PDB file of C-alpha atoms in Angstrom:
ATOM      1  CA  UNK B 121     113.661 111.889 113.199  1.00  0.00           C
ATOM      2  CA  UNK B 122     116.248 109.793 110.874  1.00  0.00           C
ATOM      3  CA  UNK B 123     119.832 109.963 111.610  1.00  0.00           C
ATOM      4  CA  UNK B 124     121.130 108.230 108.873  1.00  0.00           C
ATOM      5  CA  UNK B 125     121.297 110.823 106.465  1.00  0.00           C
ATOM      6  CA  UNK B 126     120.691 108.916 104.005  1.00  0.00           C
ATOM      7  CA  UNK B 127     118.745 109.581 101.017  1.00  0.00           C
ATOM      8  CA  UNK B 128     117.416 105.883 100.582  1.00  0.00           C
ATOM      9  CA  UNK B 129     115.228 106.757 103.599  1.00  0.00           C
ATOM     10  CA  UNK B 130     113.542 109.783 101.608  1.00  0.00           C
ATOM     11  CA  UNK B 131     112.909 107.363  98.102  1.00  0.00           C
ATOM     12  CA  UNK B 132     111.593 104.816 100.857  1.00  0.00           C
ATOM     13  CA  UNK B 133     108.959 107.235 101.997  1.00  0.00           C
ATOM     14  CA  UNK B 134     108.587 108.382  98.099  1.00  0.00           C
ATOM     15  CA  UNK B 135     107.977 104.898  97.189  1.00  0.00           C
ATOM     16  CA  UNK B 136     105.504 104.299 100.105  1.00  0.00           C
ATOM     17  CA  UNK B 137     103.445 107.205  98.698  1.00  0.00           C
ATOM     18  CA  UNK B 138     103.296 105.743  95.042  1.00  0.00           C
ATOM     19  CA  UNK B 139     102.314 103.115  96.512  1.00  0.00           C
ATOM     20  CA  UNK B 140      99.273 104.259  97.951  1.00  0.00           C
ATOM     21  CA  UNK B 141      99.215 106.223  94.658  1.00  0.00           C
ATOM     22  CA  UNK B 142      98.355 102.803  93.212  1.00  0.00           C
ATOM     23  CA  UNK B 143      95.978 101.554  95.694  1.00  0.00           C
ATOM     24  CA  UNK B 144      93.880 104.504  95.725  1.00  0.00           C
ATOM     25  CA  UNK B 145      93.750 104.358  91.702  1.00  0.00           C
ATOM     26  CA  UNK B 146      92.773 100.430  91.965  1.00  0.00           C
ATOM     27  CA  UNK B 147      90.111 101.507  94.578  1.00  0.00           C
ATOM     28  CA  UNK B 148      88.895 104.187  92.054  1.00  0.00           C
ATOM     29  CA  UNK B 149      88.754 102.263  89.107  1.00  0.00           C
ATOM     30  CA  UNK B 150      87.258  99.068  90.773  1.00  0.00           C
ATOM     31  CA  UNK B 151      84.785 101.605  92.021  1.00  0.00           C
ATOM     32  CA  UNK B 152      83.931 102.854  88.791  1.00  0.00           C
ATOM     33  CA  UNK B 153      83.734  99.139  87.322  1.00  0.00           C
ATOM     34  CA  UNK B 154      81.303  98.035  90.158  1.00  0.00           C
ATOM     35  CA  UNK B 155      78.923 101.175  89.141  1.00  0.00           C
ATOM     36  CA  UNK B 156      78.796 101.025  85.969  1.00  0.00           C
ATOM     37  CA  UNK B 157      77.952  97.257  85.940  1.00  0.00           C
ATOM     38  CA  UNK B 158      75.271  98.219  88.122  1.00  0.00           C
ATOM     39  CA  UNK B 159      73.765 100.442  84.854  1.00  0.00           C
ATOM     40  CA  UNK B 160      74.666  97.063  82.531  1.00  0.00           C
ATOM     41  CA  UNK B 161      72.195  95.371  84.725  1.00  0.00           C
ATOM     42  CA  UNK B 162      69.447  98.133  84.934  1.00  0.00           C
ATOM     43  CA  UNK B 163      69.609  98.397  81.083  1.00  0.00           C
ATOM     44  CA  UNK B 164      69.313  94.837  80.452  1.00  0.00           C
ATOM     45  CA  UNK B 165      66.133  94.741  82.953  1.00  0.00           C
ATOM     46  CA  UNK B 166      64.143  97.810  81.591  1.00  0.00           C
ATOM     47  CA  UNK B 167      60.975  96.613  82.564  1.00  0.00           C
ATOM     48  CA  UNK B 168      61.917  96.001  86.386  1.00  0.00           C
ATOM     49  CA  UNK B 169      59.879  98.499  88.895  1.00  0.00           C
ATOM     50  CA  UNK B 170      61.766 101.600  89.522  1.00  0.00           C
ATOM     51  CA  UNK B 171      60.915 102.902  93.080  1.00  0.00           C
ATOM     52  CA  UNK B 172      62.664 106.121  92.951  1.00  0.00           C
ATOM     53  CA  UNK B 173      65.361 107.895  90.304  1.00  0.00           C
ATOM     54  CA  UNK B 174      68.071 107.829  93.303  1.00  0.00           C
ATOM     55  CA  UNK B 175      67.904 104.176  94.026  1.00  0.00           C
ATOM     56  CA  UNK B 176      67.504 103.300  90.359  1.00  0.00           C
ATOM     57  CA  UNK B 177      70.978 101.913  90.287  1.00  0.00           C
ATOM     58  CA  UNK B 178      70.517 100.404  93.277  1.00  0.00           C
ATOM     59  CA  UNK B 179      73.035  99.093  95.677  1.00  0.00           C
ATOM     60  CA  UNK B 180      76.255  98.996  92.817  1.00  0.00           C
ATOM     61  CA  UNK B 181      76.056 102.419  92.576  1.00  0.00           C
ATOM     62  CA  UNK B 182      76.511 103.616  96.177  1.00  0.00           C
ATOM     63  CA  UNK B 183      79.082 100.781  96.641  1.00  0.00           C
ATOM     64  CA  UNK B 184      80.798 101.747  93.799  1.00  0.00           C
ATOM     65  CA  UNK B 185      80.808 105.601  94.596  1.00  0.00           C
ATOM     66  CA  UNK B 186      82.585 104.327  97.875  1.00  0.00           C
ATOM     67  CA  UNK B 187      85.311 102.561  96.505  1.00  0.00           C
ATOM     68  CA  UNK B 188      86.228 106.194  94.149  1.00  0.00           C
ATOM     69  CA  UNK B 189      85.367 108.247  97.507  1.00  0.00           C
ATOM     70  CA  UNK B 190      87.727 106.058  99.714  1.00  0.00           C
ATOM     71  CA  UNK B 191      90.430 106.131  96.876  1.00  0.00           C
ATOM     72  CA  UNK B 192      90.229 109.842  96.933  1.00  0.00           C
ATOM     73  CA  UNK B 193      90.458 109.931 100.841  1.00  0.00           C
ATOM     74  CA  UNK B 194      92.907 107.640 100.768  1.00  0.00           C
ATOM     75  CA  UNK B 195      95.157 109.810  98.548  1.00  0.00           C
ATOM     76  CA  UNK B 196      94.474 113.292 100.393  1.00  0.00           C
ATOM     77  CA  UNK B 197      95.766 110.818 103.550  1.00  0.00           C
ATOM     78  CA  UNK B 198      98.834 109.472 101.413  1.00  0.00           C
ATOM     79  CA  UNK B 199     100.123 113.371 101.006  1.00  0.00           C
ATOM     80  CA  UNK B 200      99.543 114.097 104.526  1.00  0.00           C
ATOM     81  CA  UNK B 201     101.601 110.737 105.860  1.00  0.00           C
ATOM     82  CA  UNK B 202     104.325 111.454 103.061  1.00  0.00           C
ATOM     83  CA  UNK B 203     104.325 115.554 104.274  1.00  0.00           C
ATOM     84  CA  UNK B 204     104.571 114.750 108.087  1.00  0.00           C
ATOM     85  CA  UNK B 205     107.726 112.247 107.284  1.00  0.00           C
ATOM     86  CA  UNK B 206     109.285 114.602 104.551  1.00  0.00           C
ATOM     87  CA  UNK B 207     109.250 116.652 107.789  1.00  0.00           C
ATOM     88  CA  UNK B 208     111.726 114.410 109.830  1.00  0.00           C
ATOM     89  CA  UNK B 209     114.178 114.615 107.103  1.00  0.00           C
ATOM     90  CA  UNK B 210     117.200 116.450 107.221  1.00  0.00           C
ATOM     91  CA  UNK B 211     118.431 118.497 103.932  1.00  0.00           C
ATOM     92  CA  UNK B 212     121.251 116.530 103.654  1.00  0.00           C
ATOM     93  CA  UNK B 213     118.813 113.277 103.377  1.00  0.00           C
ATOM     94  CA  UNK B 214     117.524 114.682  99.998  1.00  0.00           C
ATOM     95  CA  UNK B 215     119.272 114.824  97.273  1.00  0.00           C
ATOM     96  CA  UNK B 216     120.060 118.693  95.541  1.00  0.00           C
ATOM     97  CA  UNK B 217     117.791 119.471  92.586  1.00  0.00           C
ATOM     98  CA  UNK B 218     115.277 116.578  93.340  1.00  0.00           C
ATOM     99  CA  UNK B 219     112.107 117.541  93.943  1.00  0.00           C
ATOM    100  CA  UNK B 220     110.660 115.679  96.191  1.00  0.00           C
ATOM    101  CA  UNK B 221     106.984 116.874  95.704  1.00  0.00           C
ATOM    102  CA  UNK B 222     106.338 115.334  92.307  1.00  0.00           C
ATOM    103  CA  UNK B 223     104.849 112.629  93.539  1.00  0.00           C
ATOM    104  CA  UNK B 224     102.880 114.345  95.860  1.00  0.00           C
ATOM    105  CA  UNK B 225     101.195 116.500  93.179  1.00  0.00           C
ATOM    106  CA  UNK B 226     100.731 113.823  91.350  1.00  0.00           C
ATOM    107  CA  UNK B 227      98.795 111.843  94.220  1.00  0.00           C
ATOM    108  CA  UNK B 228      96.234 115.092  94.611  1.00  0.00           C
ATOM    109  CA  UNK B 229      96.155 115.299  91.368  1.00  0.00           C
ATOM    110  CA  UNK B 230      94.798 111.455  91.118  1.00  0.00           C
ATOM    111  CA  UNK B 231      92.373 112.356  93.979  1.00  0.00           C
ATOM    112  CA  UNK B 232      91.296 115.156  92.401  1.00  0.00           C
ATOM    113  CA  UNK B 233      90.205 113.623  89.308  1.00  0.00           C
ATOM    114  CA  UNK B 234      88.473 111.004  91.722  1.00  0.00           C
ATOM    115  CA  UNK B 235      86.414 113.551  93.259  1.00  0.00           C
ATOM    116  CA  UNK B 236      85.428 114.880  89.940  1.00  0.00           C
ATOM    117  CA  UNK B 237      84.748 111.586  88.534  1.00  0.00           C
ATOM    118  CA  UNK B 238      82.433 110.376  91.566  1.00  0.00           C
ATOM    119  CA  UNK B 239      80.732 114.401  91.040  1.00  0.00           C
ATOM    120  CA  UNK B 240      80.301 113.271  87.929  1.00  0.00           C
ATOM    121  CA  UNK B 241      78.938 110.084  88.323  1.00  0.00           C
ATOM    122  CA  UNK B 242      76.509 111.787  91.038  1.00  0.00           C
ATOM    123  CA  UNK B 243      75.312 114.034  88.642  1.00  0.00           C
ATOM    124  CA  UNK B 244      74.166 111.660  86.354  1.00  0.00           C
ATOM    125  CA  UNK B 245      71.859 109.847  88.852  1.00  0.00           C
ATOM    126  CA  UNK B 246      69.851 113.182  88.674  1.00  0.00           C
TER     127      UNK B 246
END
């Protein structure tokens, strides 16, 4: 529990969480790169042997769904930190009027869209 009360110790545990906001969007989008190169090489080598329609991507597209999965997880686990500390704070430690779940809602929301995007991406395999 903080005894400063201070607000800089709230922004420092808002900033923490955009932070991870950011990671878990690189991980997603790196994800998403690394999969769809994996289709840029199956479309330049039609004529390759295709064992089975869910390893026709092959190995790009399951590390790739990985990376957007783990940036989603990574998220959900980025609210739940930034919950548990917002817990430890006294009132006085955040400032009147702020509110201090924006960024929250806006990290689910990011995860959200991850999980739809790697549904997505699922779906198309089929």
């Amino acid at each position: 529990m903080s005894d400063l009360n201070d607000p800089r110790v709230f922004f420092a545990a808002e900033r923490t969480l955009l932070a991870w906001n950011r990671t878990s969007l690189t991980l997603m989008a790196f994800g998403f790169v690394v999969e769809r190169f994996g289709l840029f090489l199956h479309m330049l080598a039609p004529q390759a042997a295709q064992a089975s329609k869910a390893l026709e991507r092959g190995v790009s597209f399951w590390v790739g769904m990985g990376f957007i999965l783990l940036g989603s997880a990574l998220a959900i686990l980025a609210v739940i930190q930034y919950r548990s500390v917002l817990r430890t704070l006294k009132p006085i430690e955040i400032p009147d009027g702020y509110w201090a779940n924006m960024a929250a809602i806006s990290t689910l929301i990011l995860a959200g869209l991850g999980i739809a995007l790697s549904t997505y991406l699922f779906a198309g395999l089929k």
